Amino acid sequence: MHLLPRSFYLRSDVVGIARELLGKYLITRIDGDIAAGVITETEAYAGVSDRASHAFGNRYTSRTQVMYSPGGTAYVYLCYGIHSLFNIVTNQEGIPHAILVRGIRPVEGIPVMLKRSGKPKVTKDFGDGPGKVARLLGIHYSHSGTDLTVIPDDPGIPAIWLEDRGIHPGHDRIEISPRIGVDYAGDDALLPYRFRMRL
DNA sequence: CATAGGATCGCCT
DNA sequence: GGCGATCCTATGT
């Protein structure tokens, strides 16, 4: 067991953590089903000064209040009325940094992922896209606020956590680019806060 | 209370 | 690569 500890998430460099998350295992136990994938794509959202962030300008609402939790908390919200998007809160309580997980390579629990996706087989782009990530892993926006550093004994309680199983991609395997779908963010839309790992 | 719009996806061409 | 689906959230009256 290589569960990522609270200290991993409490650090202040959200962009660096977004890069470090590439290769980590994202694991869920939801409705009793275990599913896991390797994180292949992330985006950093750098808090109150980042125009692309939901917390820009200290915005604090029933949706965004979870972003002000301590690092190691799940922030999940609904996008376009259809997709739950899974984010990892970082930094200390009160500082609303978050990292959107945009892609995974499925590893464990393929049958339940296929069932959730409604598809007959795993294709190359099976885990590409933030909406798909949450759907495959059974993550719903009602799971926002889940603590990512504990795994309850009761398998009926939804659990989401990350593990380091030794995949540490080097610079030659990582592509850095601007974030997707944040045109409204002005100059901040150009920041190189998106990280993708070549397989 | 009413309304505009969104950190997307999948199907169509 | 263009577009419709679909509904919560935020904001304003």
PDB file of C-alpha atoms (C1' of nucleotides) in Angstrom:
ATOM      1  CA  MET A   1       0.000   0.000   0.000  1.00  0.00           C
ATOM      2  CA  HIS A   2       1.488   3.329  -1.110  1.00  0.00           C
ATOM      3  CA  LEU A   3      -1.365   5.668  -0.221  1.00  0.00           C
ATOM      4  CA  LEU A   4      -0.399   9.286  -0.845  1.00  0.00           C
ATOM      5  CA  PRO A   5      -0.316  11.038   2.552  1.00  0.00           C
ATOM      6  CA  ARG A   6      -1.825  14.362   3.512  1.00  0.00           C
ATOM      7  CA  SER A   7       1.617  15.994   3.337  1.00  0.00           C
ATOM      8  CA  PHE A   8       1.740  15.336  -0.425  1.00  0.00           C
ATOM      9  CA  TYR A   9      -1.316  17.525  -0.955  1.00  0.00           C
ATOM     10  CA  LEU A  10      -0.617  20.273   1.577  1.00  0.00           C
ATOM     11  CA  ARG A  11       2.300  21.702  -0.405  1.00  0.00           C
ATOM     12  CA  SER A  12       1.927  25.111  -2.030  1.00  0.00           C
ATOM     13  CA  ASP A  13       3.205  24.441  -5.567  1.00  0.00           C
ATOM     14  CA  VAL A  14      -0.024  23.393  -7.286  1.00  0.00           C
ATOM     15  CA  VAL A  15       1.581  23.406 -10.752  1.00  0.00           C
ATOM     16  CA  GLY A  16       4.403  21.146  -9.588  1.00  0.00           C
ATOM     17  CA  ILE A  17       1.946  18.783  -7.923  1.00  0.00           C
ATOM     18  CA  ALA A  18      -0.130  18.628 -11.114  1.00  0.00           C
ATOM     19  CA  ARG A  19       2.978  17.445 -12.921  1.00  0.00           C
ATOM     20  CA  GLU A  20       3.850  14.949 -10.167  1.00  0.00           C
ATOM     21  CA  LEU A  21       0.371  13.434 -10.355  1.00  0.00           C
ATOM     22  CA  LEU A  22       1.169  11.982 -13.783  1.00  0.00           C
ATOM     23  CA  GLY A  23       1.750   8.257 -13.272  1.00  0.00           C
ATOM     24  CA  LYS A  24      -0.026   8.097  -9.917  1.00  0.00           C
ATOM     25  CA  TYR A  25      -2.839   5.565  -9.461  1.00  0.00           C
ATOM     26  CA  LEU A  26      -6.310   6.991  -8.934  1.00  0.00           C
ATOM     27  CA  ILE A  27      -8.451   4.394  -7.206  1.00  0.00           C
ATOM     28  CA  THR A  28     -12.118   4.329  -6.203  1.00  0.00           C
ATOM     29  CA  ARG A  29     -14.299   1.972  -4.214  1.00  0.00           C
ATOM     30  CA  ILE A  30     -17.815   3.060  -5.015  1.00  0.00           C
ATOM     31  CA  ASP A  31     -20.913   0.879  -4.629  1.00  0.00           C
ATOM     32  CA  GLY A  32     -18.447  -1.774  -3.453  1.00  0.00           C
ATOM     33  CA  ASP A  33     -16.623  -1.867  -6.805  1.00  0.00           C
ATOM     34  CA  ILE A  34     -12.880  -1.195  -6.990  1.00  0.00           C
ATOM     35  CA  ALA A  35     -11.674   0.638 -10.093  1.00  0.00           C
ATOM     36  CA  ALA A  36      -8.270   2.140 -10.784  1.00  0.00           C
ATOM     37  CA  GLY A  37      -6.371   3.978 -13.485  1.00  0.00           C
ATOM     38  CA  VAL A  38      -3.024   5.663 -14.014  1.00  0.00           C
ATOM     39  CA  ILE A  39      -3.334   9.446 -14.271  1.00  0.00           C
ATOM     40  CA  THR A  40      -2.217  10.578 -17.729  1.00  0.00           C
ATOM     41  CA  GLU A  41      -3.411  14.181 -17.883  1.00  0.00           C
ATOM     42  CA  THR A  42      -3.926  16.999 -15.350  1.00  0.00           C
ATOM     43  CA  GLU A  43      -4.536  20.739 -15.177  1.00  0.00           C
ATOM     44  CA  ALA A  44      -3.608  23.073 -12.319  1.00  0.00           C
ATOM     45  CA  TYR A  45      -5.990  25.795 -11.102  1.00  0.00           C
ATOM     46  CA  ALA A  46      -4.049  28.259  -8.996  1.00  0.00           C
ATOM     47  CA  GLY A  47      -6.609  29.746  -6.645  1.00  0.00           C
ATOM     48  CA  VAL A  48      -7.922  33.257  -6.108  1.00  0.00           C
ATOM     49  CA  SER A  49      -5.581  34.979  -8.574  1.00  0.00           C
ATOM     50  CA  ASP A  50      -6.284  32.545 -11.437  1.00  0.00           C
ATOM     51  CA  ARG A  51      -9.099  33.797 -13.690  1.00  0.00           C
ATOM     52  CA  ALA A  52      -9.751  30.240 -14.883  1.00  0.00           C
ATOM     53  CA  SER A  53     -10.401  28.987 -11.351  1.00  0.00           C
ATOM     54  CA  HIS A  54     -13.858  28.707  -9.830  1.00  0.00           C
ATOM     55  CA  ALA A  55     -12.322  30.345  -6.752  1.00  0.00           C
ATOM     56  CA  PHE A  56     -11.049  33.412  -8.622  1.00  0.00           C
ATOM     57  CA  GLY A  57     -11.388  36.540  -6.504  1.00  0.00           C
ATOM     58  CA  ASN A  58     -12.134  34.461  -3.397  1.00  0.00           C
ATOM     59  CA  ARG A  59     -15.458  33.340  -4.780  1.00  0.00           C
ATOM     60  CA  TYR A  60     -17.084  31.275  -2.043  1.00  0.00           C
ATOM     61  CA  THR A  61     -20.385  29.497  -2.748  1.00  0.00           C
ATOM     62  CA  SER A  62     -22.042  26.216  -1.822  1.00  0.00           C
ATOM     63  CA  ARG A  63     -20.314  24.672  -4.826  1.00  0.00           C
ATOM     64  CA  THR A  64     -16.853  26.194  -4.414  1.00  0.00           C
ATOM     65  CA  GLN A  65     -16.558  26.067  -0.620  1.00  0.00           C
ATOM     66  CA  VAL A  66     -15.009  22.586  -0.884  1.00  0.00           C
ATOM     67  CA  MET A  67     -12.038  24.160  -2.688  1.00  0.00           C
ATOM     68  CA  TYR A  68     -11.121  25.889   0.579  1.00  0.00           C
ATOM     69  CA  SER A  69     -10.729  22.530   2.364  1.00  0.00           C
ATOM     70  CA  PRO A  70      -7.269  21.224   3.272  1.00  0.00           C
ATOM     71  CA  GLY A  71      -5.257  19.593   0.479  1.00  0.00           C
ATOM     72  CA  GLY A  72      -6.243  15.971  -0.095  1.00  0.00           C
ATOM     73  CA  THR A  73      -9.955  16.654  -0.539  1.00  0.00           C
ATOM     74  CA  ALA A  74     -12.024  15.853  -3.654  1.00  0.00           C
ATOM     75  CA  TYR A  75     -13.710  18.768  -5.418  1.00  0.00           C
ATOM     76  CA  VAL A  76     -16.297  17.428  -7.875  1.00  0.00           C
ATOM     77  CA  TYR A  77     -18.743  19.566  -9.795  1.00  0.00           C
ATOM     78  CA  LEU A  78     -21.155  19.226 -12.677  1.00  0.00           C
ATOM     79  CA  CYS A  79     -20.241  20.643 -16.079  1.00  0.00           C
ATOM     80  CA  TYR A  80     -22.620  21.242 -18.995  1.00  0.00           C
ATOM     81  CA  GLY A  81     -25.375  19.606 -17.001  1.00  0.00           C
ATOM     82  CA  ILE A  82     -24.000  16.171 -17.815  1.00  0.00           C
ATOM     83  CA  HIS A  83     -20.448  15.544 -16.668  1.00  0.00           C
ATOM     84  CA  SER A  84     -19.034  15.247 -13.180  1.00  0.00           C
ATOM     85  CA  LEU A  85     -15.471  16.617 -13.167  1.00  0.00           C
ATOM     86  CA  PHE A  86     -13.047  15.344 -10.526  1.00  0.00           C
ATOM     87  CA  ASN A  87     -10.484  17.688  -8.964  1.00  0.00           C
ATOM     88  CA  ILE A  88      -7.921  17.268  -6.203  1.00  0.00           C
ATOM     89  CA  VAL A  89      -7.719  20.137  -3.719  1.00  0.00           C
ATOM     90  CA  THR A  90      -4.169  21.116  -2.714  1.00  0.00           C
ATOM     91  CA  ASN A  91      -2.449  23.540  -0.331  1.00  0.00           C
ATOM     92  CA  GLN A  92      -3.496  24.353   3.222  1.00  0.00           C
ATOM     93  CA  GLU A  93      -7.054  24.935   4.398  1.00  0.00           C
ATOM     94  CA  GLY A  94      -8.328  28.293   3.180  1.00  0.00           C
ATOM     95  CA  ILE A  95      -6.202  28.347  -0.005  1.00  0.00           C
ATOM     96  CA  PRO A  96      -8.419  27.077  -2.866  1.00  0.00           C
ATOM     97  CA  HIS A  97      -5.904  25.394  -5.181  1.00  0.00           C
ATOM     98  CA  ALA A  98      -7.163  22.466  -7.260  1.00  0.00           C
ATOM     99  CA  ILE A  99      -6.019  20.049  -9.944  1.00  0.00           C
ATOM    100  CA  LEU A 100      -8.425  18.704 -12.567  1.00  0.00           C
ATOM    101  CA  VAL A 101      -7.769  15.095 -13.600  1.00  0.00           C
ATOM    102  CA  ARG A 102      -8.374  15.011 -17.348  1.00  0.00           C
ATOM    103  CA  GLY A 103      -7.280  11.507 -18.293  1.00  0.00           C
ATOM    104  CA  ILE A 104      -6.499   8.023 -16.980  1.00  0.00           C
ATOM    105  CA  ARG A 105      -5.282   4.748 -18.408  1.00  0.00           C
ATOM    106  CA  PRO A 106      -7.611   2.092 -16.955  1.00  0.00           C
ATOM    107  CA  VAL A 107      -5.841  -0.635 -15.002  1.00  0.00           C
ATOM    108  CA  GLU A 108      -8.146  -2.375 -12.555  1.00  0.00           C
ATOM    109  CA  GLY A 109     -11.908  -2.940 -12.556  1.00  0.00           C
ATOM    110  CA  ILE A 110     -12.238  -2.907 -16.339  1.00  0.00           C
ATOM    111  CA  PRO A 111     -15.591  -4.766 -16.285  1.00  0.00           C
ATOM    112  CA  VAL A 112     -17.276  -2.203 -14.023  1.00  0.00           C
ATOM    113  CA  MET A 113     -15.745   0.625 -16.076  1.00  0.00           C
ATOM    114  CA  LEU A 114     -17.138  -0.876 -19.265  1.00  0.00           C
ATOM    115  CA  LYS A 115     -20.528  -1.157 -17.594  1.00  0.00           C
ATOM    116  CA  ARG A 116     -20.399   2.479 -16.468  1.00  0.00           C
ATOM    117  CA  SER A 117     -19.297   3.681 -19.904  1.00  0.00           C
ATOM    118  CA  GLY A 118     -21.948   1.696 -21.752  1.00  0.00           C
ATOM    119  CA  LYS A 119     -19.288   0.573 -24.225  1.00  0.00           C
ATOM    120  CA  PRO A 120     -18.543  -2.978 -25.364  1.00  0.00           C
ATOM    121  CA  LYS A 121     -14.743  -2.763 -25.180  1.00  0.00           C
ATOM    122  CA  VAL A 122     -11.812  -0.607 -24.127  1.00  0.00           C
ATOM    123  CA  THR A 123     -10.675   1.708 -26.913  1.00  0.00           C
ATOM    124  CA  LYS A 124      -7.546   3.859 -27.064  1.00  0.00           C
ATOM    125  CA  ASP A 125      -9.383   6.976 -25.880  1.00  0.00           C
ATOM    126  CA  PHE A 126     -11.395   5.109 -23.227  1.00  0.00           C
ATOM    127  CA  GLY A 127     -10.114   7.204 -20.305  1.00  0.00           C
ATOM    128  CA  ASP A 128      -9.370  10.462 -22.144  1.00  0.00           C
ATOM    129  CA  GLY A 129     -11.447  13.436 -20.985  1.00  0.00           C
ATOM    130  CA  PRO A 130     -12.365  14.652 -17.500  1.00  0.00           C
ATOM    131  CA  GLY A 131     -16.034  13.683 -17.783  1.00  0.00           C
ATOM    132  CA  LYS A 132     -15.070  10.147 -18.745  1.00  0.00           C
ATOM    133  CA  VAL A 133     -12.565   9.865 -15.891  1.00  0.00           C
ATOM    134  CA  ALA A 134     -15.269  10.488 -13.297  1.00  0.00           C
ATOM    135  CA  ARG A 135     -17.833   8.333 -15.051  1.00  0.00           C
ATOM    136  CA  LEU A 136     -15.528   5.317 -15.401  1.00  0.00           C
ATOM    137  CA  LEU A 137     -14.489   5.515 -11.751  1.00  0.00           C
ATOM    138  CA  GLY A 138     -18.074   5.968 -10.520  1.00  0.00           C
ATOM    139  CA  ILE A 139     -17.351   9.469  -9.175  1.00  0.00           C
ATOM    140  CA  HIS A 140     -20.401  11.733  -8.892  1.00  0.00           C
ATOM    141  CA  TYR A 141     -20.637  15.361  -7.881  1.00  0.00           C
ATOM    142  CA  SER A 142     -22.260  14.199  -4.655  1.00  0.00           C
ATOM    143  CA  HIS A 143     -18.787  12.861  -3.743  1.00  0.00           C
ATOM    144  CA  SER A 144     -17.408  16.396  -3.553  1.00  0.00           C
ATOM    145  CA  GLY A 145     -15.702  16.886  -0.191  1.00  0.00           C
ATOM    146  CA  THR A 146     -14.490  13.269   0.103  1.00  0.00           C
ATOM    147  CA  ASP A 147     -11.206  12.916   2.020  1.00  0.00           C
ATOM    148  CA  LEU A 148      -8.624  11.363  -0.319  1.00  0.00           C
ATOM    149  CA  THR A 149      -6.295  10.270   2.502  1.00  0.00           C
ATOM    150  CA  VAL A 150      -8.499   7.769   4.323  1.00  0.00           C
ATOM    151  CA  ILE A 151     -10.121   4.504   3.229  1.00  0.00           C
ATOM    152  CA  PRO A 152     -13.095   3.704   5.484  1.00  0.00           C
ATOM    153  CA  ASP A 153     -13.370   0.085   6.666  1.00  0.00           C
ATOM    154  CA  ASP A 154     -17.023  -0.058   5.620  1.00  0.00           C
ATOM    155  CA  PRO A 155     -16.996  -0.923   1.890  1.00  0.00           C
ATOM    156  CA  GLY A 156     -20.416   0.714   1.617  1.00  0.00           C
ATOM    157  CA  ILE A 157     -18.846   4.120   2.185  1.00  0.00           C
ATOM    158  CA  PRO A 158     -17.511   5.659  -1.044  1.00  0.00           C
ATOM    159  CA  ALA A 159     -13.715   5.854  -1.069  1.00  0.00           C
ATOM    160  CA  ILE A 160     -11.387   7.716  -3.430  1.00  0.00           C
ATOM    161  CA  TRP A 161      -7.607   7.727  -3.006  1.00  0.00           C
ATOM    162  CA  LEU A 162      -4.268   7.924  -4.801  1.00  0.00           C
ATOM    163  CA  GLU A 163      -1.234   5.676  -4.678  1.00  0.00           C
ATOM    164  CA  ASP A 164       2.349   5.912  -5.895  1.00  0.00           C
ATOM    165  CA  ARG A 165       3.270   2.584  -7.444  1.00  0.00           C
ATOM    166  CA  GLY A 166       6.575   3.717  -8.873  1.00  0.00           C
ATOM    167  CA  ILE A 167       5.647   5.289 -12.214  1.00  0.00           C
ATOM    168  CA  HIS A 168       7.645   8.535 -12.433  1.00  0.00           C
ATOM    169  CA  PRO A 169       7.709   9.848 -16.014  1.00  0.00           C
ATOM    170  CA  GLY A 170      10.673  12.012 -17.012  1.00  0.00           C
ATOM    171  CA  HIS A 171      10.584  15.286 -18.914  1.00  0.00           C
ATOM    172  CA  ASP A 172      10.915  13.452 -22.228  1.00  0.00           C
ATOM    173  CA  ARG A 173       7.548  11.787 -21.672  1.00  0.00           C
ATOM    174  CA  ILE A 174       5.628  14.873 -20.488  1.00  0.00           C
ATOM    175  CA  GLU A 175       3.931  17.406 -22.728  1.00  0.00           C
ATOM    176  CA  ILE A 176       3.096  20.839 -21.285  1.00  0.00           C
ATOM    177  CA  SER A 177       0.464  23.115 -22.829  1.00  0.00           C
ATOM    178  CA  PRO A 178      -2.226  25.712 -22.011  1.00  0.00           C
ATOM    179  CA  ARG A 179      -5.452  24.572 -20.388  1.00  0.00           C
ATOM    180  CA  ILE A 180      -8.516  23.535 -22.373  1.00  0.00           C
ATOM    181  CA  GLY A 181     -11.828  25.385 -22.512  1.00  0.00           C
ATOM    182  CA  VAL A 182     -10.846  28.415 -20.438  1.00  0.00           C
ATOM    183  CA  ASP A 183     -10.910  31.094 -23.136  1.00  0.00           C
ATOM    184  CA  TYR A 184     -12.863  33.371 -20.795  1.00  0.00           C
ATOM    185  CA  ALA A 185      -9.791  33.602 -18.513  1.00  0.00           C
ATOM    186  CA  GLY A 186      -7.954  36.250 -20.555  1.00  0.00           C
ATOM    187  CA  ASP A 187      -4.160  36.037 -20.265  1.00  0.00           C
ATOM    188  CA  ASP A 188      -4.487  33.238 -17.708  1.00  0.00           C
ATOM    189  CA  ALA A 189      -5.835  30.999 -20.480  1.00  0.00           C
ATOM    190  CA  LEU A 190      -2.285  30.959 -21.879  1.00  0.00           C
ATOM    191  CA  LEU A 191      -0.563  29.676 -18.732  1.00  0.00           C
ATOM    192  CA  PRO A 192       1.255  26.332 -19.254  1.00  0.00           C
ATOM    193  CA  TYR A 193      -0.712  24.497 -16.577  1.00  0.00           C
ATOM    194  CA  ARG A 194      -1.729  21.373 -18.500  1.00  0.00           C
ATOM    195  CA  PHE A 195       0.359  18.212 -18.260  1.00  0.00           C
ATOM    196  CA  ARG A 196       0.068  15.099 -20.398  1.00  0.00           C
ATOM    197  CA  MET A 197       2.044  11.882 -20.142  1.00  0.00           C
ATOM    198  CA  ARG A 198       2.814   9.961 -23.289  1.00  0.00           C
ATOM    199  CA  LEU A 199       2.111   6.265 -22.745  1.00  0.00           C
TER     200      LEU A 199
ATOM    201  C1'  DC B   1     -38.232  33.583  -9.149  1.00  0.00           C
ATOM    202  C1'  DA B   2     -35.956  33.706 -13.846  1.00  0.00           C
ATOM    203  C1'  DT B   3     -32.324  33.109 -16.791  1.00  0.00           C
ATOM    204  C1'  DA B   4     -27.711  32.608 -18.985  1.00  0.00           C
ATOM    205  C1'  DG B   5     -23.931  29.884 -19.448  1.00  0.00           C
ATOM    206  C1'  DG B   6     -20.467  26.298 -18.415  1.00  0.00           C
ATOM    207  C1'  DA B   7     -12.714  23.442 -16.576  1.00  0.00           C
ATOM    208  C1'  DT B   8     -17.495  18.330 -22.035  1.00  0.00           C
ATOM    209  C1'  DC B   9     -18.775  14.407 -24.934  1.00  0.00           C
ATOM    210  C1'  DG B  10     -20.246  11.758 -28.702  1.00  0.00           C
ATOM    211  C1'  DC B  11     -22.292  11.548 -32.916  1.00  0.00           C
ATOM    212  C1'  DC B  12     -22.586  13.375 -37.370  1.00  0.00           C
ATOM    213  C1'  DT B  13     -20.466  14.869 -41.731  1.00  0.00           C
TER     214       DT B  13
ATOM    215  C1'  DG C   1     -14.561  20.058 -37.116  1.00  0.00           C
ATOM    216  C1'  DG C   2     -19.370  21.300 -36.040  1.00  0.00           C
ATOM    217  C1'  DC C   3     -23.252  20.920 -33.106  1.00  0.00           C
ATOM    218  C1'  DG C   4     -26.836  19.396 -29.826  1.00  0.00           C
ATOM    219  C1'  DA C   5     -27.602  17.272 -25.339  1.00  0.00           C
ATOM    220  C1'  DT C   6     -28.939  18.563 -20.648  1.00  0.00           C
ATOM    221  C1'  DC C   7     -29.223  20.604 -15.809  1.00  0.00           C
ATOM    222  C1'  DC C   8     -26.879  22.679 -12.019  1.00  0.00           C
ATOM    223  C1'  DT C   9     -24.915  26.994 -10.453  1.00  0.00           C
ATOM    224  C1'  DA C  10     -24.491  31.712 -10.033  1.00  0.00           C
ATOM    225  C1'  DT C  11     -26.319  35.968 -10.425  1.00  0.00           C
ATOM    226  C1'  DG C  12     -29.723  39.414 -10.765  1.00  0.00           C
ATOM    227  C1'  DT C  13     -34.517  41.336 -10.014  1.00  0.00           C
TER     228       DT C  13
END
